[in-house]
PDB file of C-alpha atoms in Angstrom:
ATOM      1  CA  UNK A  49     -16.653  -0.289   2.162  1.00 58.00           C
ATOM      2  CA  UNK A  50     -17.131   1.680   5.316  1.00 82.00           C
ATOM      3  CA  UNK A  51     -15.544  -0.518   8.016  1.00 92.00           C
ATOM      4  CA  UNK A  52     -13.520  -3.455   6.563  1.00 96.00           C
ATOM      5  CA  UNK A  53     -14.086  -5.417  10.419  1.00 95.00           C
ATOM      6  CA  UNK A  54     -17.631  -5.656  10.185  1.00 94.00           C
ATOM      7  CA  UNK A  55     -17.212  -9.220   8.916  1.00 93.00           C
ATOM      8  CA  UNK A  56     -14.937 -11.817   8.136  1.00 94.00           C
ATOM      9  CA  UNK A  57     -16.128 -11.329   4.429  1.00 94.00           C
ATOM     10  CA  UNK A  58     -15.867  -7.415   4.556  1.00 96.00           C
ATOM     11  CA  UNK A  59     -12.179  -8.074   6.103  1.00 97.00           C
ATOM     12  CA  UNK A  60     -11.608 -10.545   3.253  1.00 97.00           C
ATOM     13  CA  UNK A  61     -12.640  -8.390   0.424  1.00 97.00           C
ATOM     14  CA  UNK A  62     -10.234  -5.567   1.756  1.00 98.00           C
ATOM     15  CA  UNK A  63      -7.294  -7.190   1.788  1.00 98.00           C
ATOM     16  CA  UNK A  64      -8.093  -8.782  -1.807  1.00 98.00           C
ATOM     17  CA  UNK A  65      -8.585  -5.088  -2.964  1.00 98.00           C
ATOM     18  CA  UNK A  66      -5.185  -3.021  -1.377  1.00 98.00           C
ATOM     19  CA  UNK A  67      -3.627  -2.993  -4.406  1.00 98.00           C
ATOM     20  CA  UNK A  68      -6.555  -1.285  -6.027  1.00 97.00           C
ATOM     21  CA  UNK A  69      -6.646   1.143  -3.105  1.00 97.00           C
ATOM     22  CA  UNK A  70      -2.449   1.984  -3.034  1.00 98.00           C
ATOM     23  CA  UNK A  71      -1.256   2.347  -6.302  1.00 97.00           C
ATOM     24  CA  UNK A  72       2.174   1.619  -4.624  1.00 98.00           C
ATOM     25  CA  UNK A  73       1.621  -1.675  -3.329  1.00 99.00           C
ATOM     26  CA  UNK A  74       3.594  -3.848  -6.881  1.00 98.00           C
ATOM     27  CA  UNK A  75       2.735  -7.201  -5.841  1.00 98.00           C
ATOM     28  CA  UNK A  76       0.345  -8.682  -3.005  1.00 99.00           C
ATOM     29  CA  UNK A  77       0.566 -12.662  -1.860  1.00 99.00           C
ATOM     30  CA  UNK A  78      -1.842 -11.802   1.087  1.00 99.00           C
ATOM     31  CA  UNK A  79      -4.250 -14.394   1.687  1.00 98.00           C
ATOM     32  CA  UNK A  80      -7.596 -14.796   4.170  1.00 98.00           C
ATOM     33  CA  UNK A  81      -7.887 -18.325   5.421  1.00 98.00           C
ATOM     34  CA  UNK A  82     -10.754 -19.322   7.272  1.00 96.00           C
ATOM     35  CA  UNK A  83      -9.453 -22.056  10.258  1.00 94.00           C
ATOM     36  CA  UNK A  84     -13.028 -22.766  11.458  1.00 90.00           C
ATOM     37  CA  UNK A  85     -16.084 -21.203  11.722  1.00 89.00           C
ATOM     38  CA  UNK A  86     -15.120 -18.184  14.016  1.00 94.00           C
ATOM     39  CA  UNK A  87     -11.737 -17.723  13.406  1.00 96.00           C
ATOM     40  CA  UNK A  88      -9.079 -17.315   9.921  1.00 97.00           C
ATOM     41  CA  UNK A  89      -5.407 -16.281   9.245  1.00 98.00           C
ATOM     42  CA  UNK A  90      -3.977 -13.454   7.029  1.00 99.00           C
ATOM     43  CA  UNK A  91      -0.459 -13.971   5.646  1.00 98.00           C
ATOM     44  CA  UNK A  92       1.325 -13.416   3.125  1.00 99.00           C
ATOM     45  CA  UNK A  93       3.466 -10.140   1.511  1.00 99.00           C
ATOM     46  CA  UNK A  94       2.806  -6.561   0.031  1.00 99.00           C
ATOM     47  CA  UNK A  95       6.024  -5.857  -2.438  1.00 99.00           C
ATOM     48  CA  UNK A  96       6.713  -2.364  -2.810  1.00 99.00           C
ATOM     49  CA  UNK A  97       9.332  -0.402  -5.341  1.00 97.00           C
ATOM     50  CA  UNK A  98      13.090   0.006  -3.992  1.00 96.00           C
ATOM     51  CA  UNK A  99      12.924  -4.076  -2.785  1.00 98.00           C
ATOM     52  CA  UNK A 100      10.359  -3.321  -0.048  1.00 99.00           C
ATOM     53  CA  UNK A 101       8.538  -5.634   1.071  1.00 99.00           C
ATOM     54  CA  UNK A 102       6.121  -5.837   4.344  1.00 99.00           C
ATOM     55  CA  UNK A 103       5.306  -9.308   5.747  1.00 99.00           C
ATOM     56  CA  UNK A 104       1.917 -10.033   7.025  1.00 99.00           C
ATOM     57  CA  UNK A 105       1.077 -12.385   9.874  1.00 99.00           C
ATOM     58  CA  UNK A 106      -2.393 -11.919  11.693  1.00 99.00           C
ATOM     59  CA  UNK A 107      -5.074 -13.977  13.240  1.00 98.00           C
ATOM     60  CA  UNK A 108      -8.857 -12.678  13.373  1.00 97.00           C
ATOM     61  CA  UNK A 109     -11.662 -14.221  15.341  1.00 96.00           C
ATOM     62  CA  UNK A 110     -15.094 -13.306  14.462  1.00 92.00           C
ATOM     63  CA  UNK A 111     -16.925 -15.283  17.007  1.00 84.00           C
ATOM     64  CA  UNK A 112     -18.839 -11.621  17.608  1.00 77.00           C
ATOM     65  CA  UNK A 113     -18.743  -8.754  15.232  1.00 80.00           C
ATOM     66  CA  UNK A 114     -16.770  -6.640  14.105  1.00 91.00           C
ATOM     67  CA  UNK A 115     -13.691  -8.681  13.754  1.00 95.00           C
ATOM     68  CA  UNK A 116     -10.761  -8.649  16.441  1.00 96.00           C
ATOM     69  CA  UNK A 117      -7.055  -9.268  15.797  1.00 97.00           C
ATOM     70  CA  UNK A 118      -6.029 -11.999  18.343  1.00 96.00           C
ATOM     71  CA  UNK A 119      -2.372 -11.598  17.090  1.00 97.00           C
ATOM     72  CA  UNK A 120      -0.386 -10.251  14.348  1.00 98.00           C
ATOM     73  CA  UNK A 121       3.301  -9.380  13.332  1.00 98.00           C
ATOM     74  CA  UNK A 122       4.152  -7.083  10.922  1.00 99.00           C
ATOM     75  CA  UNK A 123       7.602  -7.120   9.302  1.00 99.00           C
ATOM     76  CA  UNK A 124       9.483  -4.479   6.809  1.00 99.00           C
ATOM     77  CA  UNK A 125      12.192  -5.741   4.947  1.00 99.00           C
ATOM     78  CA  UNK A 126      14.466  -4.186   2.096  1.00 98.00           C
ATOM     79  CA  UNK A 127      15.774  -6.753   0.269  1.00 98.00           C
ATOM     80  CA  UNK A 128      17.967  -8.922   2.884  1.00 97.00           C
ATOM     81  CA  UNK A 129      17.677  -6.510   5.859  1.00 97.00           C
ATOM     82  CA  UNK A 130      15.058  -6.181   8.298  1.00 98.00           C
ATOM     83  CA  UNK A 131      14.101  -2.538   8.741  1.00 98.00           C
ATOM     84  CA  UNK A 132      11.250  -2.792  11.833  1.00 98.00           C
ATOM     85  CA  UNK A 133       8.754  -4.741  13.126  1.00 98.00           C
ATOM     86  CA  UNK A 134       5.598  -4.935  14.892  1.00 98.00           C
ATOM     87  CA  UNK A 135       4.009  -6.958  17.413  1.00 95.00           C
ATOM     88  CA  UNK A 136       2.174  -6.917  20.778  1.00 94.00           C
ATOM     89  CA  UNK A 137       3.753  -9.247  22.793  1.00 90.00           C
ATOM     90  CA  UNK A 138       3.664  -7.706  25.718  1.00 87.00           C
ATOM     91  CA  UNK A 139       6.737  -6.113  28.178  1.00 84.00           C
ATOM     92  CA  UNK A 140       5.258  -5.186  31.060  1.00 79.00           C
ATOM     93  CA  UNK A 141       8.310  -4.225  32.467  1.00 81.00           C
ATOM     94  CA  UNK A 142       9.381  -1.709  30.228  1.00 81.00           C
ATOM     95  CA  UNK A 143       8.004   1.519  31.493  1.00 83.00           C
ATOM     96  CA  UNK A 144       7.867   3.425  28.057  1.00 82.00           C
ATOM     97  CA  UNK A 145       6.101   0.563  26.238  1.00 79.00           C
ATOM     98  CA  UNK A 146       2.954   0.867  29.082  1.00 80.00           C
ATOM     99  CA  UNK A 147       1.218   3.713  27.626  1.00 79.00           C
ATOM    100  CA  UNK A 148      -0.135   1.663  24.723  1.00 79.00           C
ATOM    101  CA  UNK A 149       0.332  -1.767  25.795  1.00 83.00           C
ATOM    102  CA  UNK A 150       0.771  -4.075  23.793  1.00 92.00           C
ATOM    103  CA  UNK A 151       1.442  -2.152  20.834  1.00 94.00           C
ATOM    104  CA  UNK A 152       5.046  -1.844  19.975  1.00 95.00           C
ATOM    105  CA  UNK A 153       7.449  -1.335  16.903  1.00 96.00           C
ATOM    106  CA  UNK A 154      11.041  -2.566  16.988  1.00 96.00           C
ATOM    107  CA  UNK A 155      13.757  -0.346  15.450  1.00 96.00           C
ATOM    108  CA  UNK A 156      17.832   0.025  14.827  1.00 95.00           C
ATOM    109  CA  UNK A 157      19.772  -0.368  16.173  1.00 94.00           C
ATOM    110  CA  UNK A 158      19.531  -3.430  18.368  1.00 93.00           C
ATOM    111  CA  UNK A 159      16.527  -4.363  16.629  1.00 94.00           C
ATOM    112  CA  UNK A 160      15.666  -7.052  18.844  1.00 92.00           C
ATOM    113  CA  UNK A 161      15.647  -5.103  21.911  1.00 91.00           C
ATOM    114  CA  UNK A 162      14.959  -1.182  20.672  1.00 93.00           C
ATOM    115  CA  UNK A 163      11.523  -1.014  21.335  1.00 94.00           C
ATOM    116  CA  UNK A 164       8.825   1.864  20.844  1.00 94.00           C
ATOM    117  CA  UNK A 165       5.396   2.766  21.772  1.00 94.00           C
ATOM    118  CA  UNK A 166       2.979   1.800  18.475  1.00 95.00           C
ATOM    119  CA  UNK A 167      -0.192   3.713  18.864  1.00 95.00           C
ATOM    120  CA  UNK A 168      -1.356   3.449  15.502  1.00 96.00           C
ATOM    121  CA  UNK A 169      -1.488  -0.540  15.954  1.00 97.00           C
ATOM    122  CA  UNK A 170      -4.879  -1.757  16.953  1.00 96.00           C
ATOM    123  CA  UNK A 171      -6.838  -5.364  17.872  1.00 96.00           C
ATOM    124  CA  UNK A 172      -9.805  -3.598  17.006  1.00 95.00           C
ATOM    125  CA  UNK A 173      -9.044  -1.834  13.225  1.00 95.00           C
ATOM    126  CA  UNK A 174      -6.828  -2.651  10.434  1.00 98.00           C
ATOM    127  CA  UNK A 175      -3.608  -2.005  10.196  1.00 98.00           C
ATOM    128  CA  UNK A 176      -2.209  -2.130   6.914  1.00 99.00           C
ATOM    129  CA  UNK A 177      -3.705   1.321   5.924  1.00 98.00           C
ATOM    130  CA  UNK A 178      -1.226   2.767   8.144  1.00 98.00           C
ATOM    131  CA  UNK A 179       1.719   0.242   7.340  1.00 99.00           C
ATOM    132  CA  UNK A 180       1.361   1.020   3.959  1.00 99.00           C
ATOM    133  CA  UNK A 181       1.416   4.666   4.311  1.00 98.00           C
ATOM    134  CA  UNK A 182       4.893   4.216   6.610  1.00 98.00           C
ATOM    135  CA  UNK A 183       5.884   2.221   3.920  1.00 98.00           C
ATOM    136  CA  UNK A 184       5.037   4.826   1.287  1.00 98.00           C
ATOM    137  CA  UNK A 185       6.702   7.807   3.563  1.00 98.00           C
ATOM    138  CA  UNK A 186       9.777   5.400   3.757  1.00 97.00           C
ATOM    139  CA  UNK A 187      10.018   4.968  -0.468  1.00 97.00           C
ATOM    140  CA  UNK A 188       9.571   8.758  -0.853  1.00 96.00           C
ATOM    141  CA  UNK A 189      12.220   9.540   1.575  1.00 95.00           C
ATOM    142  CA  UNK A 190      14.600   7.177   0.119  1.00 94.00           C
ATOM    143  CA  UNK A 191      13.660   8.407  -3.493  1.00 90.00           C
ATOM    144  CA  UNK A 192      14.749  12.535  -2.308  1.00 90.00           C
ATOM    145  CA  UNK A 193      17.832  10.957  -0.910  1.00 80.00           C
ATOM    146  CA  UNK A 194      19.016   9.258  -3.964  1.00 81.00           C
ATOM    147  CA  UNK A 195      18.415  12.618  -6.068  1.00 80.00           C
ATOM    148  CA  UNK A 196      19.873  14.205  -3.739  1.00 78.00           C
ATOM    149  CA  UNK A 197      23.332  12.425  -3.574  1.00 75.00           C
ATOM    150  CA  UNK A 198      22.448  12.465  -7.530  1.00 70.00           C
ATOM    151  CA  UNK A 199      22.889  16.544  -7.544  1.00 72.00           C
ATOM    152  CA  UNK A 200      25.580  16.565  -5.510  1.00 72.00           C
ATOM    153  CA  UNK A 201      27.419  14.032  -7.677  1.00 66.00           C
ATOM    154  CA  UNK A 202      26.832  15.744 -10.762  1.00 63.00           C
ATOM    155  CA  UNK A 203      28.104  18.665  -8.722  1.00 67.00           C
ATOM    156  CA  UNK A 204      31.269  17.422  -7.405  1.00 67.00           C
ATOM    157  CA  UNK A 205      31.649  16.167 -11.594  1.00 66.00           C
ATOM    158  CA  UNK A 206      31.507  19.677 -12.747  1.00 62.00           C
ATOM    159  CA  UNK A 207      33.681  21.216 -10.561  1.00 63.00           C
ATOM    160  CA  UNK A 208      36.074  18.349 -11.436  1.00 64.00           C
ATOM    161  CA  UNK A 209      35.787  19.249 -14.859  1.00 59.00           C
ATOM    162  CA  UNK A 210      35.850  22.912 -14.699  1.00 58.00           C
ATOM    163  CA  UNK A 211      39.598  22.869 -12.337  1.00 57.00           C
ATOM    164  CA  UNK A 212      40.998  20.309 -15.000  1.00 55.00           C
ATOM    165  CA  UNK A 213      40.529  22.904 -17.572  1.00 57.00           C
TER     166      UNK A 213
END
């Protein structure tokens, strides 16, 4: 499938096949509902290893083609904690958001007020491509961090054991 906005079916079938396209995506609860002839939601989860999971929210209109996003919000969540979001309502008065307005990610701390730029996020492309990828950069990080705390346990354990000798 060259460009999954072309149509409201092409859209469809993409998000019915991520899991086929990222091996790392575990379980997928997104859904495509039409709510009229020119317009549908998208909603639902992609669950990831380490308790990942990113929440989808987006409406499309397809009144002319290729598809637009009219809205979406995009949430990453490790089991009980929010990590980021997404959205693009706008904040005109924040100066370092203006660049590519509306586009914006929310980070710690102060979540709900650390904003940054989002230039990867588009009205006019999909999304979840690059989510994902975050998402996979994110697990692979955590997974080297674990190993190595891991080492330097099994460190810290020998030396213990070679003094008490």
């Amino acid at each position: 499938m060259n460009d999954p906005f072309r149509t409201d079916y092409d859209y469809e079938l993409f998000l019915y096949g991520l899991m086929e396209q990222f091996s790392s995506i575990r379980q997928s609860t997104l859904i495509f509902v039409r709510a009229g002839a020119r317009i549908a939601r998208v909603e639902g989860e992609l669950r990831f290893d380490q308790n990942i999971r990113l929440v989808v929210r987006e409406i499309a209109t397809y009144t002319q083609r290729p598809i637009v996003l009219e809205d979406y919000s995009y949430a990453v969540w490790q089991n009980d904690i929010k990590l980021y979001w997404y959205d693009p309502q706008p904040h005109p008065h924040i100066p370092s958001l203006k660049k590519n307005h509306p586009h914006h990610k929310h980070i710690p701390p102060d979540i709900k007020h650390n904003r940054v730029p989002a230039p990867e996020m588009s009205f006019t492309q999909p999304n979840l491509p690059t989510l994902i990828r975050e998402i996979e950069t994110l697990i692979q990080q955590q997974s080297q961090d674990e190993e190595e705390k891991s080492e330097q346990a099994d460190r810290t354990i020998g030396k213990i054991f070679v003094v008490g000798l």
